[in-house]
Amino acid sequence: MRLSRFAALTSSVLLAAGAALFGASQATAAADFGYVALGDSYSSGVGAGSYDSASGNCKRTPRAYPALWAATHSPQTFSFTACSGARTGDVLANQLAPLNSGTDLVSITIGGNDAGFSDVMTTCVLQSEATCVSRVNQAKAYVDSTLPGQLDQVYNAIDSRSPAARVVVLGYPRFYKLNGTCTTGLTEGERAAINGAADHLNAAIAKRAADHGFTFASVAGAFTGHEICSGNAWLHSVNWLNIGESYHPTAAGQSGGYLPVFTNAA
């Protein structure tokens, strides 16, 4: 397993402070720490609001966990290329340019759009339980047959460009609290099927991350008690007035769910 580059950074800060006490002429602790944030809408921050207009349809926001972490830890360089709607191919084509041999830390969420997340949710909201479950099973089959190879391409590219970086691959939350406060909308069978699909996707991503020596950071525990139907949700339910934010973390989900999980893993 790769040593935490942020742990190494912290050690170097302490060493530099000690050197200063003993009269060292220079301290070069954290000056060159670089962080690159890749991925899809769960990393860009869709659902959290306050989007940076310069990011266009990528909808990056300072309320997303990468920007929150960078604001607290002040890396010398912070490159935020995560983009709403991104699939593995989009990461390869459009997001990797900031990576180099000096990159210390990389974060990424990816795979949900490849597996058909948006279409699964649309199917389950608009059609029957049987059709919903069938579409979920189709997505799970894709996760088993095709997604691992796509993840390998992304992870290989990251490792090739930044071989010394600590790479943190974050997962996706379960969407629903079963037998919760919701009295309308999806059936309990549909909610259970969607939660099961999230677990299935996370397991596949975790396996590929581990095989590349990356750290997988699950957010399922952090979102427990804050799912849709919990009464204190950190996820948007279906929003017909802003459909793109449906089933994405709120600002509280980014700061209270994703940020502490990433901080602990970094």
Short mmCIF file of C-alpha atoms in Angstrom, two decimals, residues 46-266:
data_model
loop_
_atom_site.label_atom_id
_atom_site.label_comp_id
_atom_site.label_asym_id
_atom_site.label_seq_id
_atom_site.Cartn_x
_atom_site.Cartn_y
_atom_site.Cartn_z
CA VAL A 46 -23.40 18.75 -8.49
CA GLY A 47 -26.19 19.20 -5.97
CA ALA A 48 -24.18 21.43 -3.63
CA GLY A 49 -24.86 24.70 -5.47
CA SER A 50 -22.71 27.83 -5.93
CA TYR A 51 -21.23 26.51 -9.17
CA ASP A 52 -18.21 28.20 -10.69
CA SER A 53 -19.47 29.74 -13.92
CA ALA A 54 -16.05 29.25 -15.49
CA SER A 55 -16.52 25.48 -15.20
CA GLY A 56 -19.54 25.54 -17.53
CA ASN A 57 -21.47 22.29 -17.73
CA CYS A 58 -18.91 20.57 -15.50
CA LYS A 59 -20.57 22.36 -12.56
CA ARG A 60 -17.60 22.49 -10.24
CA THR A 61 -18.24 24.21 -6.94
CA PRO A 62 -16.17 25.37 -3.95
CA ARG A 63 -18.64 23.36 -1.86
CA ALA A 64 -17.37 20.05 -3.30
CA TYR A 65 -15.10 17.91 -1.12
CA PRO A 66 -11.95 18.47 -3.25
CA ALA A 67 -12.23 22.25 -3.00
CA LEU A 68 -13.10 22.07 0.70
CA TRP A 69 -10.04 19.89 1.37
CA ALA A 70 -7.78 22.20 -0.62
CA ALA A 71 -9.10 25.27 1.20
CA THR A 72 -8.22 23.68 4.54
CA HIS A 73 -4.85 22.12 3.64
CA SER A 74 -3.53 24.71 1.17
CA PRO A 75 -1.57 22.56 -1.28
CA GLN A 76 0.76 24.62 -3.41
CA THR A 77 -1.02 23.38 -6.52
CA PHE A 78 -4.65 22.28 -6.77
CA SER A 79 -6.10 21.18 -10.10
CA PHE A 80 -9.85 20.51 -10.14
CA THR A 81 -10.89 18.81 -13.39
CA ALA A 82 -13.84 16.67 -12.20
CA CYS A 83 -16.86 17.17 -14.43
CA SER A 84 -20.58 16.48 -14.25
CA GLY A 85 -21.62 13.54 -16.39
CA ALA A 86 -18.08 12.21 -16.79
CA ARG A 87 -17.50 8.62 -17.75
CA THR A 88 -14.19 6.77 -17.72
CA GLY A 89 -13.51 7.83 -21.32
CA ASP A 90 -14.07 11.47 -20.42
CA VAL A 91 -11.50 11.26 -17.63
CA LEU A 92 -8.98 9.79 -20.07
CA ALA A 93 -9.71 12.38 -22.76
CA ASN A 94 -10.20 15.56 -20.76
CA GLN A 95 -9.06 15.42 -17.13
CA LEU A 96 -5.54 14.02 -16.84
CA ALA A 97 -3.44 16.93 -18.10
CA PRO A 98 -2.56 18.30 -14.61
CA LEU A 99 -1.08 14.94 -13.51
CA ASN A 100 2.70 14.71 -13.52
CA SER A 101 5.54 13.01 -11.69
CA GLY A 102 5.37 15.64 -8.94
CA THR A 103 1.69 15.08 -8.12
CA ASP A 104 1.34 13.94 -4.51
CA LEU A 105 -2.39 13.29 -4.11
CA VAL A 106 -5.19 12.32 -6.50
CA SER A 107 -8.88 11.83 -5.76
CA ILE A 108 -11.52 10.39 -8.08
CA THR A 109 -15.12 9.17 -8.24
CA ILE A 110 -15.90 7.41 -11.51
CA GLY A 111 -17.92 4.49 -12.83
CA GLY A 112 -21.49 5.43 -11.99
CA ASN A 113 -22.22 7.04 -15.34
CA ASP A 114 -20.57 4.18 -17.25
CA ALA A 115 -22.91 1.79 -15.45
CA GLY A 116 -25.96 3.85 -16.50
CA PHE A 117 -26.77 5.58 -13.21
CA SER A 118 -28.97 8.25 -14.77
CA ASP A 119 -30.97 5.84 -16.91
CA VAL A 120 -31.46 3.46 -13.98
CA MET A 121 -32.96 6.21 -11.87
CA THR A 122 -35.14 7.51 -14.70
CA THR A 123 -36.44 4.00 -15.36
CA CYS A 124 -37.20 3.39 -11.70
CA VAL A 125 -38.97 6.72 -11.21
CA LEU A 126 -41.13 6.48 -14.33
CA GLN A 127 -41.80 2.76 -14.83
CA SER A 128 -42.92 -0.32 -12.95
CA GLU A 129 -41.06 -2.09 -10.17
CA ALA A 130 -40.40 -5.06 -12.42
CA THR A 131 -38.93 -2.82 -15.13
CA CYS A 132 -36.86 -0.98 -12.53
CA VAL A 133 -35.40 -4.18 -11.09
CA SER A 134 -34.66 -5.47 -14.59
CA ARG A 135 -32.79 -2.25 -15.43
CA VAL A 136 -30.85 -2.47 -12.16
CA ASN A 137 -29.82 -6.03 -12.97
CA GLN A 138 -28.71 -4.91 -16.44
CA ALA A 139 -26.51 -2.26 -14.83
CA LYS A 140 -25.03 -4.81 -12.42
CA ALA A 141 -24.20 -7.10 -15.33
CA TYR A 142 -22.37 -4.21 -16.99
CA VAL A 143 -20.44 -3.61 -13.77
CA ASP A 144 -19.36 -7.25 -13.80
CA SER A 145 -18.49 -7.59 -17.48
CA THR A 146 -17.29 -4.23 -18.79
CA LEU A 147 -16.62 -1.66 -16.08
CA PRO A 148 -13.50 -3.33 -14.60
CA GLY A 149 -11.61 -2.94 -17.86
CA GLN A 150 -12.68 0.68 -18.15
CA LEU A 151 -11.55 1.42 -14.61
CA ASP A 152 -8.22 -0.28 -15.34
CA GLN A 153 -7.62 2.11 -18.22
CA VAL A 154 -8.21 5.13 -15.98
CA TYR A 155 -6.16 3.78 -13.08
CA ASN A 156 -3.29 2.77 -15.38
CA ALA A 157 -3.23 6.26 -16.88
CA ILE A 158 -3.13 7.89 -13.44
CA ASP A 159 -0.34 5.58 -12.30
CA SER A 160 1.64 6.16 -15.48
CA ARG A 161 1.51 9.95 -15.14
CA SER A 162 1.87 10.17 -11.35
CA PRO A 163 3.55 6.99 -10.12
CA ALA A 164 4.41 8.39 -6.69
CA ALA A 165 1.00 9.88 -5.92
CA ARG A 166 -1.37 8.61 -3.29
CA VAL A 167 -4.60 7.89 -5.16
CA VAL A 168 -7.88 7.88 -3.23
CA VAL A 169 -10.83 6.33 -5.07
CA LEU A 170 -14.10 7.26 -3.39
CA GLY A 171 -17.29 5.29 -3.71
CA TYR A 172 -20.97 6.21 -3.91
CA PRO A 173 -23.56 6.33 -1.10
CA ARG A 174 -26.61 4.14 -0.78
CA PHE A 175 -29.53 6.32 -1.79
CA TYR A 176 -32.38 5.16 0.44
CA LYS A 177 -33.14 4.43 4.04
CA LEU A 178 -35.43 1.44 3.84
CA ASN A 179 -38.69 1.57 5.77
CA GLY A 180 -38.01 5.24 6.31
CA THR A 181 -40.09 8.40 6.26
CA CYS A 182 -41.08 8.35 2.56
CA THR A 183 -44.75 7.64 1.95
CA THR A 184 -44.79 8.15 -1.82
CA GLY A 185 -42.46 7.61 -4.73
CA LEU A 186 -40.54 4.40 -5.34
CA THR A 187 -41.58 1.10 -3.80
CA GLU A 188 -39.47 -0.48 -1.07
CA GLY A 189 -38.50 -3.16 -3.57
CA GLU A 190 -37.18 -0.53 -5.96
CA ARG A 191 -35.30 1.25 -3.19
CA ALA A 192 -33.72 -1.99 -2.02
CA ALA A 193 -32.69 -2.87 -5.58
CA ILE A 194 -31.06 0.54 -6.08
CA ASN A 195 -29.19 0.27 -2.77
CA GLY A 196 -28.00 -3.17 -3.77
CA ALA A 197 -26.75 -1.81 -7.08
CA ALA A 198 -24.76 0.88 -5.26
CA ASP A 199 -23.14 -1.78 -3.08
CA HIS A 200 -22.39 -3.88 -6.16
CA LEU A 201 -20.79 -0.94 -7.95
CA ASN A 202 -18.74 0.03 -4.91
CA ALA A 203 -17.44 -3.52 -4.51
CA ALA A 204 -16.28 -3.60 -8.12
CA ILE A 205 -14.58 -0.20 -7.84
CA ALA A 206 -12.92 -1.18 -4.55
CA LYS A 207 -11.51 -4.36 -6.11
CA ARG A 208 -10.02 -2.56 -9.09
CA ALA A 209 -8.60 0.20 -6.86
CA ALA A 210 -6.95 -2.32 -4.54
CA ASP A 211 -5.44 -4.22 -7.46
CA HIS A 212 -3.74 -0.99 -8.57
CA GLY A 213 -2.44 -0.20 -5.10
CA PHE A 214 -4.88 2.66 -4.66
CA THR A 215 -6.94 3.43 -1.55
CA PHE A 216 -10.69 2.88 -1.77
CA ALA A 217 -12.69 5.11 0.57
CA SER A 218 -16.30 4.07 1.19
CA VAL A 219 -18.82 6.80 1.97
CA ALA A 220 -21.67 4.39 2.74
CA GLY A 221 -21.08 4.60 6.48
CA ALA A 222 -20.83 8.38 6.48
CA PHE A 223 -24.20 8.66 4.72
CA THR A 224 -25.95 6.14 6.98
CA GLY A 225 -28.78 8.02 8.64
CA HIS A 226 -28.64 10.68 5.93
CA GLU A 227 -30.12 8.77 2.99
CA ILE A 228 -33.27 9.78 1.18
CA CYS A 229 -36.26 8.84 3.40
CA SER A 230 -34.14 9.28 6.56
CA GLY A 231 -35.67 12.59 7.58
CA ASN A 232 -32.21 14.21 7.48
CA ALA A 233 -31.11 13.53 3.92
CA TRP A 234 -27.73 14.55 2.54
CA LEU A 235 -28.92 13.53 -0.94
CA HIS A 236 -31.43 15.22 -3.22
CA SER A 237 -34.45 13.14 -4.14
CA VAL A 238 -35.96 13.53 -7.60
CA ASN A 239 -36.28 17.24 -8.37
CA TRP A 240 -38.40 17.93 -11.45
CA LEU A 241 -37.43 21.61 -11.40
CA ASN A 242 -33.70 20.79 -11.46
CA ILE A 243 -33.47 17.22 -12.64
CA GLY A 244 -29.67 17.27 -12.87
CA GLU A 245 -29.31 17.61 -9.11
CA SER A 246 -31.53 14.63 -8.36
CA TYR A 247 -29.79 11.84 -6.42
CA HIS A 248 -26.66 13.90 -5.81
CA PRO A 249 -25.19 14.99 -2.46
CA THR A 250 -26.28 18.30 -1.00
CA ALA A 251 -23.72 20.76 0.35
CA ALA A 252 -24.07 18.95 3.68
CA GLY A 253 -23.40 15.65 1.95
CA GLN A 254 -20.17 17.02 0.52
CA SER A 255 -18.95 18.60 3.77
CA GLY A 256 -20.34 16.05 6.22
CA GLY A 257 -20.08 12.89 4.10
CA TYR A 258 -17.42 13.01 1.43
CA LEU A 259 -14.97 15.49 3.00
CA PRO A 260 -14.22 13.63 6.26
CA VAL A 261 -13.93 10.29 4.43
CA PHE A 262 -11.47 11.78 1.96
CA THR A 263 -9.54 13.59 4.69
CA ASN A 264 -9.10 10.34 6.62
CA ALA A 265 -7.92 8.53 3.49
CA ALA A 266 -5.60 11.23 2.20
#
